[in-house]
Coordinates of C-alpha atoms in Angstrom, one line a residue:
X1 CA 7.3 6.0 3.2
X2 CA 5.5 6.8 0.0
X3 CA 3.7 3.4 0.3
X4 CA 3.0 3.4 4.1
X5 CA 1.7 6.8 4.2
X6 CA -0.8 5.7 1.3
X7 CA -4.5 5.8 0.7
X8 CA -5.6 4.0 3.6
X9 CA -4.8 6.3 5.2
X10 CA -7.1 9.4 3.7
X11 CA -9.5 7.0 2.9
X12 CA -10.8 4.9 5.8
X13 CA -8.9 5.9 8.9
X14 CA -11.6 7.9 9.6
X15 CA -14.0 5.5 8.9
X16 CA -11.7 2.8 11.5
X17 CA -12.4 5.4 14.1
X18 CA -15.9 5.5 13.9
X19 CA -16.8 2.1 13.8
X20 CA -13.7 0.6 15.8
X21 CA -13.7 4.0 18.8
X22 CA -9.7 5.5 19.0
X23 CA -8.7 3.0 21.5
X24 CA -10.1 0.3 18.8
X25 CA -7.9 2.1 16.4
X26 CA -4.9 1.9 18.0
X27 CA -5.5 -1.7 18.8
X28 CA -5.8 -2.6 14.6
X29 CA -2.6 -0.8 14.6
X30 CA -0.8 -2.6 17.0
X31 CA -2.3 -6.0 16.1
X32 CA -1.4 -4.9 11.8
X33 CA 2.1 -4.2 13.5
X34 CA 2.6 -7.5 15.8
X35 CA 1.8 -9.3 12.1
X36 CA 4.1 -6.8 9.6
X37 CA 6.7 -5.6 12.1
X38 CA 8.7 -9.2 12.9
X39 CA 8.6 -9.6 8.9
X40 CA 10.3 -6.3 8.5
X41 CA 12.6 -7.1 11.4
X42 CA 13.4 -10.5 9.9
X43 CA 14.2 -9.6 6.9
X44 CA 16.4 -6.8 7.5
X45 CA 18.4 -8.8 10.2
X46 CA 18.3 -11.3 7.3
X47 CA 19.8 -9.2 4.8
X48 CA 22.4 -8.2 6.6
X49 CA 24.0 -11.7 6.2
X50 CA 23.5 -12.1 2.6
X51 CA 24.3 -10.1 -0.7
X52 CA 21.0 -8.9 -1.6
X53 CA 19.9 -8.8 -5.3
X54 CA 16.9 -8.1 -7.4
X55 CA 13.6 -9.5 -6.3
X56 CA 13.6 -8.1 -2.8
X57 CA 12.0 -9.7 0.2
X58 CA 11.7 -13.1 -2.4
X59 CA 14.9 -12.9 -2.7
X60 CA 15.5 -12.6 0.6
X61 CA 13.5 -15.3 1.8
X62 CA 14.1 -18.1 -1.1
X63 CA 18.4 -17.4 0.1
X64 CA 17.7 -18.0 3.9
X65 CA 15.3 -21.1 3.6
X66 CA 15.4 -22.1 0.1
X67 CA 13.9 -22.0 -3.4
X68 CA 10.5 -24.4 -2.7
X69 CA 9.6 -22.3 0.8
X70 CA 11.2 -19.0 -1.5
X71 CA 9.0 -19.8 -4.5
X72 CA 5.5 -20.6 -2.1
X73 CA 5.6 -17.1 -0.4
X74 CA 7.4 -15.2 -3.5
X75 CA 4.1 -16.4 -5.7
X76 CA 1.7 -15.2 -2.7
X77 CA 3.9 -11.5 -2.9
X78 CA 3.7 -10.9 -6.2
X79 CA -0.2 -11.7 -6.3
X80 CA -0.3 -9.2 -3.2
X81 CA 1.7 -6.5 -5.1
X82 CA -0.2 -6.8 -8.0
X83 CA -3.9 -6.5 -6.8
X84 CA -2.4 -3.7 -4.9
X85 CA -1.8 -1.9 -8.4
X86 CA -5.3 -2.2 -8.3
X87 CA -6.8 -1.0 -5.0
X88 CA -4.7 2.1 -5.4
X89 CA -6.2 3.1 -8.6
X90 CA -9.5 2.6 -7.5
X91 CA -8.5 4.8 -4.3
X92 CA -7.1 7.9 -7.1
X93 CA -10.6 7.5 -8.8
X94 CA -12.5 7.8 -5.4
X95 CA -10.0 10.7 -4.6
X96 CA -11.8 12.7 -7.9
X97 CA -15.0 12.3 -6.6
X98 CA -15.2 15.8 -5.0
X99 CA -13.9 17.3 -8.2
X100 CA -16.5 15.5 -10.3
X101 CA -19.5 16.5 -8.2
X102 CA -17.9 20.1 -7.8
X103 CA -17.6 20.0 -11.9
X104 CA -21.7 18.9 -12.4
X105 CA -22.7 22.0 -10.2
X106 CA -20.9 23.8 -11.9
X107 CA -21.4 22.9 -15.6
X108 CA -24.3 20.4 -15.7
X109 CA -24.2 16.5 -16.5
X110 CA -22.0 17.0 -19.7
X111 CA -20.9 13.7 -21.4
X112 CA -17.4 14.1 -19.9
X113 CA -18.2 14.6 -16.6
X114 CA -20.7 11.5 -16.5
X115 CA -17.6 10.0 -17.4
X116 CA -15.8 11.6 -14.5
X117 CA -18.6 10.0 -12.5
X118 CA -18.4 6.7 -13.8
X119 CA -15.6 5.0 -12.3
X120 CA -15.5 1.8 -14.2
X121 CA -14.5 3.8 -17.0
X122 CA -12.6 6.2 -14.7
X123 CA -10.6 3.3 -13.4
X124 CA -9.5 1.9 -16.6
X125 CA -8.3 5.2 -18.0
X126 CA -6.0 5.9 -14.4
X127 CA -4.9 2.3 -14.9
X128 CA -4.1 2.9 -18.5
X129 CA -1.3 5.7 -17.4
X130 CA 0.9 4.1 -15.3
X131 CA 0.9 0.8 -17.9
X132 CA 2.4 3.0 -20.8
X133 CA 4.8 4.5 -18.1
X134 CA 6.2 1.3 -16.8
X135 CA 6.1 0.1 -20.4
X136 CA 7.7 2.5 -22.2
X137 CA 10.3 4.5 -19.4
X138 CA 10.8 1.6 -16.6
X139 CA 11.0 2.4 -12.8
X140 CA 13.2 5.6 -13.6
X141 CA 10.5 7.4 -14.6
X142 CA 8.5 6.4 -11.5
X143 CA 10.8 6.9 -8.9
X144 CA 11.0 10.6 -9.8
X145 CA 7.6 11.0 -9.9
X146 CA 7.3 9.4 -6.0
X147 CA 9.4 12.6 -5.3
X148 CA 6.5 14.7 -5.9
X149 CA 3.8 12.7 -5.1
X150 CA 6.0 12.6 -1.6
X151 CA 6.1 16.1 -1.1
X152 CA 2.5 17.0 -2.1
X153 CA 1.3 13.8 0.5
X154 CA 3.3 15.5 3.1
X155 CA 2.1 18.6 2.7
X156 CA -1.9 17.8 3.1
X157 CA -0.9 16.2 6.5
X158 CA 0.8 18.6 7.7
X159 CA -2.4 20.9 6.7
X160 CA -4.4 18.4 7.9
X161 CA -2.4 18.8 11.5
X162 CA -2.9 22.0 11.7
X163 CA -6.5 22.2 11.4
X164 CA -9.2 22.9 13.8
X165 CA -12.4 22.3 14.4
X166 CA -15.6 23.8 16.9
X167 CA -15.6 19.8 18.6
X168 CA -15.0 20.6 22.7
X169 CA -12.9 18.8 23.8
X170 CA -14.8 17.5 26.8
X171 CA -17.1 16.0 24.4
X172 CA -14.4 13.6 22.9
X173 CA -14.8 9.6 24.5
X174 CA -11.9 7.3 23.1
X175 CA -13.9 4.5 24.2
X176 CA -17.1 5.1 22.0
X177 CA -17.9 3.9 18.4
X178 CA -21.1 5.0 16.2
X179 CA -24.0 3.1 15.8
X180 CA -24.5 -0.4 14.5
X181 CA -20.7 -0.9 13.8
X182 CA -19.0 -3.2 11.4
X183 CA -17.3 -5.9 13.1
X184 CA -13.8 -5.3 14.3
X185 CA -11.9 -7.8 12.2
X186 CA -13.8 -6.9 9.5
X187 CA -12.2 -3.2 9.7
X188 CA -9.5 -4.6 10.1
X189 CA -9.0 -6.5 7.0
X190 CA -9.9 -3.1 5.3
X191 CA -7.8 -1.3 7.2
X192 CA -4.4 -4.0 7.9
X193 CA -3.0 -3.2 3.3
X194 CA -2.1 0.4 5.0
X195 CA 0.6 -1.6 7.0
X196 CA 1.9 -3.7 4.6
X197 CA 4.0 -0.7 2.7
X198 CA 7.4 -2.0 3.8
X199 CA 7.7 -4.4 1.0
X200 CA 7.5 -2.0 -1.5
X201 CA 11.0 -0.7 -0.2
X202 CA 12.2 -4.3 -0.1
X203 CA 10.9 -5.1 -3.7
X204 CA 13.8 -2.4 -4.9
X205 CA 16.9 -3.9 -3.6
X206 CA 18.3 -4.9 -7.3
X207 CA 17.9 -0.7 -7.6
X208 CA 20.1 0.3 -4.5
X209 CA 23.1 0.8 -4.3
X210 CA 24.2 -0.8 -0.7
X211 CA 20.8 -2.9 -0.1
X212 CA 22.6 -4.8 2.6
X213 CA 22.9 -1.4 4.9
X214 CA 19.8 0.4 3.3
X215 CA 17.4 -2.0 3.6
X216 CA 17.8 -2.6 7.3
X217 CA 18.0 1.2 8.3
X218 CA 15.2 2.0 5.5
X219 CA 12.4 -0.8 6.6
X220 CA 13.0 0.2 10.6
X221 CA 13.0 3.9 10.3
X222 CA 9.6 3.9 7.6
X223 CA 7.9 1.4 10.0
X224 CA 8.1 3.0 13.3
X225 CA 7.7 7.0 11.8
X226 CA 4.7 5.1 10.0
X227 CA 3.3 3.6 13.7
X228 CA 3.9 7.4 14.6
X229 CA 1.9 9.0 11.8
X230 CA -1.0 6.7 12.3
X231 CA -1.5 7.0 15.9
X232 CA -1.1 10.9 15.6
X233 CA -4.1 11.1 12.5
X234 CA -6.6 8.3 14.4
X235 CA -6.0 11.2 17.5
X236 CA -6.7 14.1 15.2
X237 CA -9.7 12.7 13.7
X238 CA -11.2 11.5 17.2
X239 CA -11.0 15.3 19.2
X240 CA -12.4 16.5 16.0
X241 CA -15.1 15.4 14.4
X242 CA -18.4 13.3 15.3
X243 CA -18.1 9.6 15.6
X244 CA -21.5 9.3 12.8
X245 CA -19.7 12.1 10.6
X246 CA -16.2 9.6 11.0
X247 CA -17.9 6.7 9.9
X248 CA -20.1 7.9 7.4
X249 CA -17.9 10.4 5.1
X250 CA -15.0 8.4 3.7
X251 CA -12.9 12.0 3.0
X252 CA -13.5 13.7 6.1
X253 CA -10.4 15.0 7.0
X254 CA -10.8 17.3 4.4
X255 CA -13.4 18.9 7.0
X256 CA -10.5 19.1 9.9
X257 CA -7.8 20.7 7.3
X258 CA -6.9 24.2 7.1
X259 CA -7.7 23.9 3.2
X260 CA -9.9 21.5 2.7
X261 CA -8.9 20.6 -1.2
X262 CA -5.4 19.5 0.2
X263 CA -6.6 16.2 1.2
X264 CA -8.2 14.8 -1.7
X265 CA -5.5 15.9 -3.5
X266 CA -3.1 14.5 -0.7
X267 CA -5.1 11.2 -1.4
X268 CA -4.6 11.6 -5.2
X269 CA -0.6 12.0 -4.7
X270 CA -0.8 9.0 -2.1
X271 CA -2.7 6.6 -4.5
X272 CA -0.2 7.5 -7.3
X273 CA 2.8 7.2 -5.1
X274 CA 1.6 3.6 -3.8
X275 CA 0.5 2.6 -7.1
X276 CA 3.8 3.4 -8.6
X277 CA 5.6 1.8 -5.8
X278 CA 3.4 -1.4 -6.3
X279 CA 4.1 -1.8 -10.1
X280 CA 7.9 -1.0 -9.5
X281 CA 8.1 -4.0 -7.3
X282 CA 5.7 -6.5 -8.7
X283 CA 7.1 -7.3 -11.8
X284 CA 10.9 -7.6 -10.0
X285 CA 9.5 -9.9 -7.4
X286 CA 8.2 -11.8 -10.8
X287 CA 11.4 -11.7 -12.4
X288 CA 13.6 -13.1 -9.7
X289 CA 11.0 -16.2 -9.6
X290 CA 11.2 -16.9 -13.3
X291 CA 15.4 -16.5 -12.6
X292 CA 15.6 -19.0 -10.6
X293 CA 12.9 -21.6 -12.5
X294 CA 10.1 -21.8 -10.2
X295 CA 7.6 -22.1 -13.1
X296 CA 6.8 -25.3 -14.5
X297 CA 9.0 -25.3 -18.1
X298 CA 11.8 -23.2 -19.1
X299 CA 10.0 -21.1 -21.7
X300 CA 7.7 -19.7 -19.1
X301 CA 10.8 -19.1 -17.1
X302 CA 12.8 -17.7 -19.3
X303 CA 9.7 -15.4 -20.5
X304 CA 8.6 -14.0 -17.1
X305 CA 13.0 -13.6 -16.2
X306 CA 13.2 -11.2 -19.4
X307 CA 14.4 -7.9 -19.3
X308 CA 15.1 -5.1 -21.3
X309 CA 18.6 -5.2 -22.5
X310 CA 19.8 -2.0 -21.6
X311 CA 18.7 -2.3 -17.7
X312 CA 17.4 -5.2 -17.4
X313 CA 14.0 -3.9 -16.9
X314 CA 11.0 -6.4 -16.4
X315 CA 8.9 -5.7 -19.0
X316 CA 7.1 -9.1 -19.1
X317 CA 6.7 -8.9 -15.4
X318 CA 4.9 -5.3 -16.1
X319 CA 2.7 -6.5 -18.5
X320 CA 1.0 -9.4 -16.0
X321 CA 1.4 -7.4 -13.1
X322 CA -0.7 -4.7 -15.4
X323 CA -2.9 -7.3 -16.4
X324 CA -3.8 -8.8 -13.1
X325 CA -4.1 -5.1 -12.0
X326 CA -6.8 -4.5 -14.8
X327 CA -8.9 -7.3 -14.0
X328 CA -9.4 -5.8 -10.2
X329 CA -10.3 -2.4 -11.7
X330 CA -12.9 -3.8 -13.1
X331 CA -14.4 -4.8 -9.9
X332 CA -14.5 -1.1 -8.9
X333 CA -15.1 -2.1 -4.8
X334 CA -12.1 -1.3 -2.9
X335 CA -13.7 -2.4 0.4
X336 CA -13.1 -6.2 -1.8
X337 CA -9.8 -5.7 -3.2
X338 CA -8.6 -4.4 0.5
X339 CA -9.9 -7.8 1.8
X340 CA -8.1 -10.2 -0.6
X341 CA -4.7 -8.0 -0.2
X342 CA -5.3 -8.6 3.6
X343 CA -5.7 -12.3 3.1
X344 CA -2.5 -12.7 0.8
X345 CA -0.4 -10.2 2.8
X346 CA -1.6 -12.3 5.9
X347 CA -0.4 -15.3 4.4
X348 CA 3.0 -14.2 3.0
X349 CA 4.0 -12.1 6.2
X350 CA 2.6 -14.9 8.6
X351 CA 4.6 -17.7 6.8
X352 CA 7.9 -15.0 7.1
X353 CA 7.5 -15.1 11.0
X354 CA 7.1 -18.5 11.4
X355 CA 10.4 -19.5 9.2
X356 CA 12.2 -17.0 10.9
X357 CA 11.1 -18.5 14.5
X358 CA 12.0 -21.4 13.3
X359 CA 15.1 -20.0 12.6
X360 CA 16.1 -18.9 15.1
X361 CA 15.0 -22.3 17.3
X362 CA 17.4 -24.1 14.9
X363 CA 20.3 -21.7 15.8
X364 CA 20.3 -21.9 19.5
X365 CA 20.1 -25.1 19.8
X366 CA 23.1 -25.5 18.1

């Protein structure tokens, strides 16, 4: 849940209902869901018939149709997973935007907050911490600290629930968008990384203890409480505020919360939480392709298959998921980096469906 409930979520749903109208909203929902929900129930049905080890849905796939389809969409994943790294961080440093411009009124342009307000810089440094986490204490340390970020995420939107606003009701149209919108499908690629937070949950299964029963259960309930949760906040947002004010202020559901601070810090705890969950999984989905030999020569198998020796850790797999995550912090535009997740998420949860279709052709006509 920690990766489905993510930034997206604070940061442009609002900005989905102003340019897209609520029932335009609902429909990059259901269209995100028709492309991620027969991957999630493919693989879980799929796991259910094999004993599931680390690499998650890699390994999943590379078991049911073998290593050369395996290897094409585990590559694709990983490079998904990755980037995502990045367009969380970038969402964390847009979450302390508020908090910088509250700091300069407050004290003046001092070199530190300038730094605050550059977010180049700013990016690098929040990148920097979870690198010397995964590094140095492994996925322990970050699956306690999803438990907070959890708790504090839930807790702005239940806030965010319960706030009002002076917007009649009789005002509200569910048909109408602002101004000059942006293409639909072009919200839609920005939008469609908020559904694709099931294979974090997947890229764990070498950490679970049953992953044969818990993956199933786990992607099914997180998926459709997730379809839930959207639908409820694209409702909110639309009976409250303006469609101009929707499309134009990229944290205004901190205008519709009971305390307005909860949200960008709500978005803070959901941009950690996701980027943990991201650079848990990455580097696992890594590993199982360097265990099985997908990469040309055994050197650069065995290196990207090495793990610490005390739990097997991926520490080579943190340090080019970290790498790759750097190099799209650097770029600083999260509209961007939303776009190229879209397109590899597309790819890898497209080619899914279609092997599982096939699949399934294949068995009944046995």
């Amino acid at each position: 849940m920690s990766t489905i409930l993510g930034a997206i979520l604070f940061l442009r749903f609002g900005y989905a209902v102003g340019h897209t109208g609520f029932i335009g909203t609902i429909a990059i929902i259901v269209i995100g869901h028709i492309v991620t929900l027969p991957t999630a129930l493919a693989v879980a049905e799929t796991a259910t018939n094999i004993k599931v080890e680390g690499g998650g849905a890699y390994y999943i796939i590379s078991r049911s149709f073998g290593l050369n389809i395996g290897a094409a969409i585990g590559i694709a994943l990983f490079l998904s997973q990755a980037i995502s790294v990045a367009f969380y961080v970038i969402a964390f440093v847009e979450s302390l935007e508020p908090l910088a411009n509250f700091l300069s009124q407050e004290y003046g342009n001092t070199w530190w907050i300038e730094i605050m307000h550059n977010k180049s810089a700013l990016g690098f440094a929040s990148m920097t911490l979870p690198t010397l986490l995964m590094l140095t204490k492994g996925a322990n340390i970050g699956i306690k600290a999803l438990y907070i970020a959890v708790a504090v995420l839930f807790t702005s939107l239940v806030m965010f629930f319960a706030g009002t606003t002076d917007m009649p009701f009789e005002e509200v149209d569910f048909l109408a968008k602002t101004d000059n919108p942006n293409a639909f499908f072009y919200v839609f690629t920005i939008i469609f990384p908020a559904f694709t937070g099931i294979a974090a949950g997947l890229g764990l299964s070498g950490d679970l203890k049953d992953p044969k029963k818990a993956i199933p259960k786990g992607t099914l309930w997180a998926t459709f409480v997730g379809i839930a949760i959207y639908i409820a906040v694209a409702f909110k947002l639309v009976i409250s505020v303006p469609l101009d004010d929707l499309a134009n202020d990229q944290l205004i559901m901190s205008q519709i919360a009971i305390w307005g601070p909860i949200i960008p810090i709500g978005l803070a705890c959901a941009a950690i939480s996701s980027a943990l969950g991201s650079i848990m999984v990455a580097p696992r989905t890594l590993q199982a392709l360097g265990l099985d030999g997908i990469f040309p020569g055994n050197r650069a198998n065995r290196w990207t298959a090495k793990g610490k020796k005390k739990d097997n850790e991926p520490i080579n797999g943190s340090i080019i998921t970290c790498l790759i995550a750097f190099i799209f912090v650097s770029v600083g535009d999260i509209n961007f980096v939303a776009e190229v997740i879209s397109m590899f998420f597309m790819v890898t949860y497209g080619a899914i469906s279609f092997l599982e279709l096939l699949l399934l052709g294949k068995r009944s006509s046995l």
